[in-house]
PDB file of C-alpha atoms and ligand atoms in Angstrom:
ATOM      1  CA  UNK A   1     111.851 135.023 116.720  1.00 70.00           C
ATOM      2  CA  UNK A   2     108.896 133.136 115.854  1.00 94.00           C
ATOM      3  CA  UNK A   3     108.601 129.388 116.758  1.00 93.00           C
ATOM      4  CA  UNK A   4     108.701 128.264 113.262  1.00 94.00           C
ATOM      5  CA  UNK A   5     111.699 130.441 112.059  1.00 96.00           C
ATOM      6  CA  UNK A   6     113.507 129.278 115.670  1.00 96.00           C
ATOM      7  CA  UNK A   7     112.641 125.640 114.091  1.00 97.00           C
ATOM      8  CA  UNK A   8     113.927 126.479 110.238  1.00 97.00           C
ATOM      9  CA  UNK A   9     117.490 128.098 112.187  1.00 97.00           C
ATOM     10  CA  UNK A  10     117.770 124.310 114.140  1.00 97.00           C
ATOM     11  CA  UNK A  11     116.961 121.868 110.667  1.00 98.00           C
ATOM     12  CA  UNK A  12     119.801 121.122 109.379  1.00 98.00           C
ATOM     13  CA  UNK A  13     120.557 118.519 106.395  1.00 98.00           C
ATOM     14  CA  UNK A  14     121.799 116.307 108.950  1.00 98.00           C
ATOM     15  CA  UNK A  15     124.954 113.980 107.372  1.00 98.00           C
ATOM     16  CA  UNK A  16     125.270 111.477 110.503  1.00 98.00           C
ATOM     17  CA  UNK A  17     121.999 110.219 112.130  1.00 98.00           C
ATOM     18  CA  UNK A  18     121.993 107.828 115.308  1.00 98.00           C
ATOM     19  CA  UNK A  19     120.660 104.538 114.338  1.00 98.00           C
ATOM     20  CA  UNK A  20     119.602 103.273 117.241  1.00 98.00           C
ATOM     21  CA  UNK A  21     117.149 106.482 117.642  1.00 98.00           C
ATOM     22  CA  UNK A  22     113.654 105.620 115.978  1.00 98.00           C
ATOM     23  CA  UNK A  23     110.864 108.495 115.377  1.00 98.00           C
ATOM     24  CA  UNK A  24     107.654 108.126 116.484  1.00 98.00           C
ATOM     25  CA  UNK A  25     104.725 106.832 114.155  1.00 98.00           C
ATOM     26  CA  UNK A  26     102.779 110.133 115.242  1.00 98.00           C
ATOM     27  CA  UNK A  27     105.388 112.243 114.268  1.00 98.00           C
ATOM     28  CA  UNK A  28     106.144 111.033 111.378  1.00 98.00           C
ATOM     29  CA  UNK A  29     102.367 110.537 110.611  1.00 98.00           C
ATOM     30  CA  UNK A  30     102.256 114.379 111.018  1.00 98.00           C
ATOM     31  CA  UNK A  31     105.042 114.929 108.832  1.00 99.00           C
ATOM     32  CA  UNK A  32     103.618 113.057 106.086  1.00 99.00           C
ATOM     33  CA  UNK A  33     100.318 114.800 106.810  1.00 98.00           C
ATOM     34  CA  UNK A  34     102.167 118.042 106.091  1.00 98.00           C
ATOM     35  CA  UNK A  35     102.794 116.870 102.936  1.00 99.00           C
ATOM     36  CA  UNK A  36      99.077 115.535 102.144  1.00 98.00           C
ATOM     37  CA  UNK A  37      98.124 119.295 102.988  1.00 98.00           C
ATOM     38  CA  UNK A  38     100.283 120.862 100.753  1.00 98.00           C
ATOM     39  CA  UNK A  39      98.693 123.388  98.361  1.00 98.00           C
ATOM     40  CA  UNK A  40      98.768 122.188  94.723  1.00 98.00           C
ATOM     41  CA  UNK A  41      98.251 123.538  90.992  1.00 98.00           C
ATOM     42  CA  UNK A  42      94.538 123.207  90.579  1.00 98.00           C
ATOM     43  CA  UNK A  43      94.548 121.265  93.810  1.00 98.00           C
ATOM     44  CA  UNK A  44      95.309 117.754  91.513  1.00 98.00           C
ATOM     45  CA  UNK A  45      97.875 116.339  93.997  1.00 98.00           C
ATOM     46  CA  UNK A  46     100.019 114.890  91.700  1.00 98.00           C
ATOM     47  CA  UNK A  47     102.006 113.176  93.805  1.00 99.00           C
ATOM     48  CA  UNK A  48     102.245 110.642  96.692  1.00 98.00           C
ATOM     49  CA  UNK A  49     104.627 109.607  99.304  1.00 99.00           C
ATOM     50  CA  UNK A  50     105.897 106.122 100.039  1.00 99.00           C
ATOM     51  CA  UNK A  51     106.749 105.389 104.395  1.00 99.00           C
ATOM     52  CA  UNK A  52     110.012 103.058 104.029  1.00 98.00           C
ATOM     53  CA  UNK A  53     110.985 101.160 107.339  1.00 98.00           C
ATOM     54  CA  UNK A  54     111.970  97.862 105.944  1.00 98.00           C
ATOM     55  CA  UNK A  55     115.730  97.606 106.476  1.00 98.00           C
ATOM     56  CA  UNK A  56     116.738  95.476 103.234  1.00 98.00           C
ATOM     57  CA  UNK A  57     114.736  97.885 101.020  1.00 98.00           C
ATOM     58  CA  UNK A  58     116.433 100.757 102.992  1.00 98.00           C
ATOM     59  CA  UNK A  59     119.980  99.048 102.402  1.00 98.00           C
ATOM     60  CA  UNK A  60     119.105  98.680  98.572  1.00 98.00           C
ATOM     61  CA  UNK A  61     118.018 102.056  98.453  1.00 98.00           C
ATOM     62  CA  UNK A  62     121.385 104.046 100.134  1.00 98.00           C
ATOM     63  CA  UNK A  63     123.568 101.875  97.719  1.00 98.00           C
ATOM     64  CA  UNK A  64     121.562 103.871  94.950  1.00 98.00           C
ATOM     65  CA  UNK A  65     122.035 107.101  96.763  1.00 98.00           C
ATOM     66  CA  UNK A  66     125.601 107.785  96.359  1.00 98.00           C
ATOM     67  CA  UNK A  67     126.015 105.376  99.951  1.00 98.00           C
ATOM     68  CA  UNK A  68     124.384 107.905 101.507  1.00 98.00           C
ATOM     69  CA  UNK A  69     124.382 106.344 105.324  1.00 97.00           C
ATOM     70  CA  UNK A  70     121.615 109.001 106.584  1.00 98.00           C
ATOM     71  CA  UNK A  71     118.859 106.567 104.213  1.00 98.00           C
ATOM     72  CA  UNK A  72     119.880 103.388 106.670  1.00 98.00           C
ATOM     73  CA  UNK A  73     120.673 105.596 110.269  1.00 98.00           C
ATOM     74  CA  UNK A  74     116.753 107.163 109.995  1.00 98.00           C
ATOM     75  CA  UNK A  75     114.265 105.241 111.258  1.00 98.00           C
ATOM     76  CA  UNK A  76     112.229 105.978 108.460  1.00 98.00           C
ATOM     77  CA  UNK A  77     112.474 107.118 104.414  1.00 99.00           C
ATOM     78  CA  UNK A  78     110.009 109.506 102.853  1.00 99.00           C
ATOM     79  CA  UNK A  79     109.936 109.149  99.102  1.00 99.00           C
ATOM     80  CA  UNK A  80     107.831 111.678  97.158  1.00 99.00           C
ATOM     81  CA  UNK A  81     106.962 110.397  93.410  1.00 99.00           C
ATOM     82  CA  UNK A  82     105.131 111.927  91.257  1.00 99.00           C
ATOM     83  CA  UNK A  83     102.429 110.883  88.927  1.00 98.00           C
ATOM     84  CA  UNK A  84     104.409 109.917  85.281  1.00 98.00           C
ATOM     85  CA  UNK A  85     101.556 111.532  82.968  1.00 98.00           C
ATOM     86  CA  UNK A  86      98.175 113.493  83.649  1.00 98.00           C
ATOM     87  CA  UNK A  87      95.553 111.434  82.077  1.00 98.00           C
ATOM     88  CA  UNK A  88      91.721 112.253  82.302  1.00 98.00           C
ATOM     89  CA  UNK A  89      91.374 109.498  84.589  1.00 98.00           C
ATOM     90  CA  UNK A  90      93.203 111.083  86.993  1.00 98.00           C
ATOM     91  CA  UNK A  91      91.740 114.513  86.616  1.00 98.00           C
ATOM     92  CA  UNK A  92      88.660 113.290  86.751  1.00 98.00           C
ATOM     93  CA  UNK A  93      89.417 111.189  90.277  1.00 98.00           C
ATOM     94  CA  UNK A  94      90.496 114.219  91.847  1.00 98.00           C
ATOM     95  CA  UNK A  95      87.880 116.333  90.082  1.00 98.00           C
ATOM     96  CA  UNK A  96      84.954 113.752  91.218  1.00 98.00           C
ATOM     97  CA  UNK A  97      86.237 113.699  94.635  1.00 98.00           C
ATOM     98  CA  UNK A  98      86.233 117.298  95.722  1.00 97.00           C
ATOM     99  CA  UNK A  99      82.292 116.944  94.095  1.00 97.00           C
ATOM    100  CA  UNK A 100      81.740 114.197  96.397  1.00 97.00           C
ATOM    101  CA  UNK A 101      83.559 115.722  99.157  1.00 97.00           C
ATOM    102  CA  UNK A 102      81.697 119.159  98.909  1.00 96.00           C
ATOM    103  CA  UNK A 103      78.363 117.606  98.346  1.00 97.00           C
ATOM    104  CA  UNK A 104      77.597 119.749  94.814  1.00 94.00           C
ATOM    105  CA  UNK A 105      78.951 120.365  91.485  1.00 94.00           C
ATOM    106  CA  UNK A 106      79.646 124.020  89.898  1.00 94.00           C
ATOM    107  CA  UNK A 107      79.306 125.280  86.568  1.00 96.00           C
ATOM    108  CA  UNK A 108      82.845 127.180  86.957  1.00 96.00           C
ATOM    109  CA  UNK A 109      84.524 124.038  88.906  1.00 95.00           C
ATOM    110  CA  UNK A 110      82.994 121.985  85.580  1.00 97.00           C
ATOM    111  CA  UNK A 111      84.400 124.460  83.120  1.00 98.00           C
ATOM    112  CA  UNK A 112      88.130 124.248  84.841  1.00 98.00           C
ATOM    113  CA  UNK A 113      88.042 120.796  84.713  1.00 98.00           C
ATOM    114  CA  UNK A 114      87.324 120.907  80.855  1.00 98.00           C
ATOM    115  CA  UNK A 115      89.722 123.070  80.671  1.00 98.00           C
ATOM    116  CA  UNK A 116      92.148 120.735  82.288  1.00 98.00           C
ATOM    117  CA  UNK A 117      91.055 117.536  80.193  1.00 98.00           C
ATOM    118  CA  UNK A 118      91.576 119.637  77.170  1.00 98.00           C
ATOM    119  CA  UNK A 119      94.704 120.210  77.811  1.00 98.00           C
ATOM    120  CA  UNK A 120      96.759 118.290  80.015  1.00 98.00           C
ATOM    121  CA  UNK A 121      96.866 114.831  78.660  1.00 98.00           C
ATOM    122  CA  UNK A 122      97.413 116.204  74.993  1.00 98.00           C
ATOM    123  CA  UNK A 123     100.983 117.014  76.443  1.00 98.00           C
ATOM    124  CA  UNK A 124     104.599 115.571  76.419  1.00 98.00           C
ATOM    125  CA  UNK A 125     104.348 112.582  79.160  1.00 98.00           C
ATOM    126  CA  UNK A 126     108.022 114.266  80.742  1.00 98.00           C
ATOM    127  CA  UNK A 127     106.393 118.116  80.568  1.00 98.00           C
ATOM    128  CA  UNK A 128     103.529 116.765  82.669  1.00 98.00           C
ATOM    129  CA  UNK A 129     106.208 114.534  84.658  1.00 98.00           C
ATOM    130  CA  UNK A 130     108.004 117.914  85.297  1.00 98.00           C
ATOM    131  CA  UNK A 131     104.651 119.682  86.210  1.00 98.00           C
ATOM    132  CA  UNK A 132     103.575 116.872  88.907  1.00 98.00           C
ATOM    133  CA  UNK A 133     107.267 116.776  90.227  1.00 99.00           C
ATOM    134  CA  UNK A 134     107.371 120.778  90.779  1.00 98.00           C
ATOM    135  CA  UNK A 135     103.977 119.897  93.187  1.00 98.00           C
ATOM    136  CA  UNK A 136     105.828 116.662  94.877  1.00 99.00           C
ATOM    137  CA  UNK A 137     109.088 119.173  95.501  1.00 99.00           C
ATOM    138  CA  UNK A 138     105.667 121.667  97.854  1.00 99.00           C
ATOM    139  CA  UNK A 139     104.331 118.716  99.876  1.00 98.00           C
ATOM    140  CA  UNK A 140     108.676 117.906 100.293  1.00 99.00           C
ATOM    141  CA  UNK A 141     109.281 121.353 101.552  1.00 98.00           C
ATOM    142  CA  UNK A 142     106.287 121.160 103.720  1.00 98.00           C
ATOM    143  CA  UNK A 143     107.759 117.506 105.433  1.00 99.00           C
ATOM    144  CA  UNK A 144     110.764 119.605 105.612  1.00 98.00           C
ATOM    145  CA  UNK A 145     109.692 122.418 107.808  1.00 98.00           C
ATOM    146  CA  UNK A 146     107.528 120.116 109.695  1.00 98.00           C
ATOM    147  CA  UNK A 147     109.861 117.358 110.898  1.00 98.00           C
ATOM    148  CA  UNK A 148     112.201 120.814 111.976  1.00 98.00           C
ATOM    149  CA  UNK A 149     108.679 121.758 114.051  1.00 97.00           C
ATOM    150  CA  UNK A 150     108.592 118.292 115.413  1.00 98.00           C
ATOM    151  CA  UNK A 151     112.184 118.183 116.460  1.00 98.00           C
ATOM    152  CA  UNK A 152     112.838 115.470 114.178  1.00 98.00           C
ATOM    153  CA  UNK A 153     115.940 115.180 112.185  1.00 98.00           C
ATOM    154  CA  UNK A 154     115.960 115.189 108.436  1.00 98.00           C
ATOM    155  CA  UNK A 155     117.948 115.110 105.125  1.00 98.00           C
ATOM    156  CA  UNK A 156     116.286 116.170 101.823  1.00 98.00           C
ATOM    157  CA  UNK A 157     117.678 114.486  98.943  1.00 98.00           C
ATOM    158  CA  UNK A 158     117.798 114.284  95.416  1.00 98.00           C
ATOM    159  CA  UNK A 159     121.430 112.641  95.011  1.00 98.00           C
ATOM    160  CA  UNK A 160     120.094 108.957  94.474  1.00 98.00           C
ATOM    161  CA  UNK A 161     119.523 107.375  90.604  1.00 98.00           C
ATOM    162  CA  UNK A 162     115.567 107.668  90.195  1.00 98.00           C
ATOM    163  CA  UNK A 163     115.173 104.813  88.278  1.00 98.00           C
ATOM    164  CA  UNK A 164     116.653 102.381  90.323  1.00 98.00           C
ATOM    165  CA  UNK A 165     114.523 103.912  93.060  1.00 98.00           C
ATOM    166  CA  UNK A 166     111.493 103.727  90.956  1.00 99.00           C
ATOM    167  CA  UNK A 167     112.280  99.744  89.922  1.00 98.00           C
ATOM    168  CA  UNK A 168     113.118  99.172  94.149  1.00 98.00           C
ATOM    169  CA  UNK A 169     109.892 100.429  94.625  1.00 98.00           C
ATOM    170  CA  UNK A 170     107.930  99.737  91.801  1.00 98.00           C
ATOM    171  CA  UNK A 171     107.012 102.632  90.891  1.00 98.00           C
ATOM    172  CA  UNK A 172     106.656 102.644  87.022  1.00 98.00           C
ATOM    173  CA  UNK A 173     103.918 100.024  87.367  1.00 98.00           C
ATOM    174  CA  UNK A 174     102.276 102.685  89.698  1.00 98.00           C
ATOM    175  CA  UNK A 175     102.696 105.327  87.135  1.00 98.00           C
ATOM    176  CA  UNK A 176     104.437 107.490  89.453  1.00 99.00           C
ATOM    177  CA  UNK A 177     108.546 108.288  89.267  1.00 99.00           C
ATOM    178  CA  UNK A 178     110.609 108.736  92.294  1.00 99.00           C
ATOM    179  CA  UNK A 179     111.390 112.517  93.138  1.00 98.00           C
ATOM    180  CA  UNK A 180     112.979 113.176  96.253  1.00 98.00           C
ATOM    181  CA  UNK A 181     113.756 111.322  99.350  1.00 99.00           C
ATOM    182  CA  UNK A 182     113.727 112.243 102.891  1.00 98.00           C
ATOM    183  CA  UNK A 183     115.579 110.476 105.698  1.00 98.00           C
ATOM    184  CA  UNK A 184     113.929 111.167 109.404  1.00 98.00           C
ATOM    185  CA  UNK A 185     115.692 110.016 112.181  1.00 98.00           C
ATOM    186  CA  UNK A 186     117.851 112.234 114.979  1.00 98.00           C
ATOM    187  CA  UNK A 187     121.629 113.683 114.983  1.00 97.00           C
ATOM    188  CA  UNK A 188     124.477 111.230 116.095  1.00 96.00           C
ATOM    189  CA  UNK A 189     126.189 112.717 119.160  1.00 95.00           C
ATOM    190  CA  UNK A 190     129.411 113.017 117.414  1.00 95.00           C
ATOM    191  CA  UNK A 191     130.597 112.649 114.035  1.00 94.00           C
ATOM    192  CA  UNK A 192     128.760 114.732 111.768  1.00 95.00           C
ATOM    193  CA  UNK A 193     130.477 118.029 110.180  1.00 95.00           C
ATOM    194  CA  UNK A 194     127.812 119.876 109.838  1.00 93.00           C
ATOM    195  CA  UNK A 195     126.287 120.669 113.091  1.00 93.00           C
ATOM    196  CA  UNK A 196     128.476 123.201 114.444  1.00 93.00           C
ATOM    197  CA  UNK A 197     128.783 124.669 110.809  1.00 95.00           C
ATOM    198  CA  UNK A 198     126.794 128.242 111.000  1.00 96.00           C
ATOM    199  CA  UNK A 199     123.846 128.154 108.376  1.00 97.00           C
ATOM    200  CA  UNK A 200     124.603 130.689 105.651  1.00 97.00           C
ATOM    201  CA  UNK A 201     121.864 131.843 103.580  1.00 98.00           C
ATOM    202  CA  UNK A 202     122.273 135.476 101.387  1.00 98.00           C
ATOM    203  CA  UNK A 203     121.662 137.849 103.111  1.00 98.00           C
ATOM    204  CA  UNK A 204     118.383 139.680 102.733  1.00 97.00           C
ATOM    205  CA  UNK A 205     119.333 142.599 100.357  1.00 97.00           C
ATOM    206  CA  UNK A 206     120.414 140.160  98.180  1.00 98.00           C
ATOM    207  CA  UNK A 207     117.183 137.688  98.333  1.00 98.00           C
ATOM    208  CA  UNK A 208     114.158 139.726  98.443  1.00 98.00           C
ATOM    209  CA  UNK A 209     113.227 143.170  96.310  1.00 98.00           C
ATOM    210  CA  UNK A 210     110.006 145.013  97.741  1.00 97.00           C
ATOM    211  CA  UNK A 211     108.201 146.257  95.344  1.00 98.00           C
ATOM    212  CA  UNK A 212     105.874 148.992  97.074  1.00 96.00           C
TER     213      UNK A 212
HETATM  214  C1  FMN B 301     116.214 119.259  96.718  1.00 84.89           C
HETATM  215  C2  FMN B 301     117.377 119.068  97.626  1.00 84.89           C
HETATM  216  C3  FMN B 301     118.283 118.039  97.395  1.00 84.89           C
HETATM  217  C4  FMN B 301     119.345 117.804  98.280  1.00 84.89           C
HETATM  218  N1  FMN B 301     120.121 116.693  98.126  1.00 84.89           N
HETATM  219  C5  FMN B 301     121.011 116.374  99.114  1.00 84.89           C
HETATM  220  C6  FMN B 301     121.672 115.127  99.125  1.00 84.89           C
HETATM  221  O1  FMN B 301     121.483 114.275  98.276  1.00 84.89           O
HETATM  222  N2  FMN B 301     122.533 114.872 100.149  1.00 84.89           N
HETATM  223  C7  FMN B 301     122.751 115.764 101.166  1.00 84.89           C
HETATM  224  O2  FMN B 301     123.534 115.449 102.075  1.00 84.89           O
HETATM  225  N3  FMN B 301     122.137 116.959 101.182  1.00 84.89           N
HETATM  226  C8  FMN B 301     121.272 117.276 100.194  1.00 84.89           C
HETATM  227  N4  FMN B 301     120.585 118.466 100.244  1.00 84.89           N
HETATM  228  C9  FMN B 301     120.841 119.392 101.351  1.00 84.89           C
HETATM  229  C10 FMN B 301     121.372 120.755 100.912  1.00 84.89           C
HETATM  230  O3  FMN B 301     122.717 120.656 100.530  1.00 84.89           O
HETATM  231  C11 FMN B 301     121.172 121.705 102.088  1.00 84.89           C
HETATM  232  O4  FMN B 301     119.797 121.808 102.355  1.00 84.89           O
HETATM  233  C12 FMN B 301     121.732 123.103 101.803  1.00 84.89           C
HETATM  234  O5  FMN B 301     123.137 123.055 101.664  1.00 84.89           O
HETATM  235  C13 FMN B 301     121.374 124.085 102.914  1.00 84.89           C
HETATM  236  O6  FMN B 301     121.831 123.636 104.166  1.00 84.89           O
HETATM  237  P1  FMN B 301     120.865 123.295 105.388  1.00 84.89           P
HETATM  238  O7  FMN B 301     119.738 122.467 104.848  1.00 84.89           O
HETATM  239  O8  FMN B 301     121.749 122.517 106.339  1.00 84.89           O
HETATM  240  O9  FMN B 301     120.388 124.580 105.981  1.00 84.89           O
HETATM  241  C14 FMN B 301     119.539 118.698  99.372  1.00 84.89           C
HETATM  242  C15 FMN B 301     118.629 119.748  99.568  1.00 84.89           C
HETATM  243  C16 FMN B 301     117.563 119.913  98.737  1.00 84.89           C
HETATM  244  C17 FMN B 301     116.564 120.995  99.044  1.00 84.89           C
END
């Protein structure tokens, strides 16, 4: 089995973490860098991801998370938001950086982002929401598999109220709305149900159609 796939059969969504465990800053740097990496639609990383360590906020945030205990027993809460809206500002940022970055311009990059501006803020404010979130819920799945590589516990979450989240944080005034959440920390010892549970995925033949 490969080291990654040996990884994805030990992650668990862990229910009980030990909260007197904390994860490393470099680990959970390179968990969050996952995310940074994460492949995008037209590479406009809608998205960004908040680092939550300060207990209070953490408190606040698992009593708008169904009570959730895994927010306050990690060390650490990843929160992915997306961007509320595309506006041409923000194509244009992310546009005018890969420019800079690259060190030229191209007549085909150019025409894309037209393409983009002519299109994108014109839409419903939620479509776009829904467009940026579908990017935020890559760079999740990528923090995923990586705190798994990093033998770091994790829980990946949606069951919290987003707009409390997004007022805790202050979000709105950000333009960005809360997504997901992530709790890293490590397993309690005993306690949680689902350890010992096997993993059950469909099987194969039921999951993936070749199409030769
Ligand atoms: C987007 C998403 C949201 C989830 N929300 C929660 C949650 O709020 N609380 C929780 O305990 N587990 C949550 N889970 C965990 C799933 O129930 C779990 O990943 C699934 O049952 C498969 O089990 P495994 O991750 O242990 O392999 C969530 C998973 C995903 C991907």
């Amino acid at each position: 089995m490969s080291a990654l796939i040996e990884k994805l059969n030990w992650r668990y969504a862990t229910k009980k973490m030990d909260p007197t465990k904390v994860v490393s800053e470099d680990k959970v740097e390179r968990i969050v860098e996952a995310a940074r990496l994460a492949p995008t639609s037209s590479g406009l990383q809608p998205f960004e991801v908040f680092v939550v360590t300060n207990k209070d906020v953490l408190a606040r945030i698992q009593e708008i998370a169904w009570n959730q205990a895994q927010v306050t027993e990690g060390s650490h809460l990843l929160v992915f938001a997306a961007w509320d809206n595309y506006t041409p500002e923000r194509i244009n940022h992310m546009f005018d950086l890969v420019n800079e970055e690259r060190g030229f311009t191209n007549e085909g990059w150019e025409n894309y982002r037209q393409m983009l501006l002519n299109n994108y803020p014109q839409r419903d404010a939620q479509v776009n929401f829904e467009h940026a979130a579908r990017q935020a819920y890559i760079g999740f799945g990528m923090s995923v598999a990586a705190a798994a590589f990093e033998g770091v516990d994790a829980t990946p979450m949606e069951g919290f109220d987003p707009v409390k989240l997004d007022e805790i944080l202050g979000l709105k005034e950000k333009g960005l709305r809360s997504v997901t959440i992530l709790p890293l920390g490590y397993r309690a010892a005993e306690g949680d149900w689902l350890v010992n549970l096997k993993k059950v995925r469909r099987p194969k033949d039921q999951f993936v159609s070749v199409v030769a």
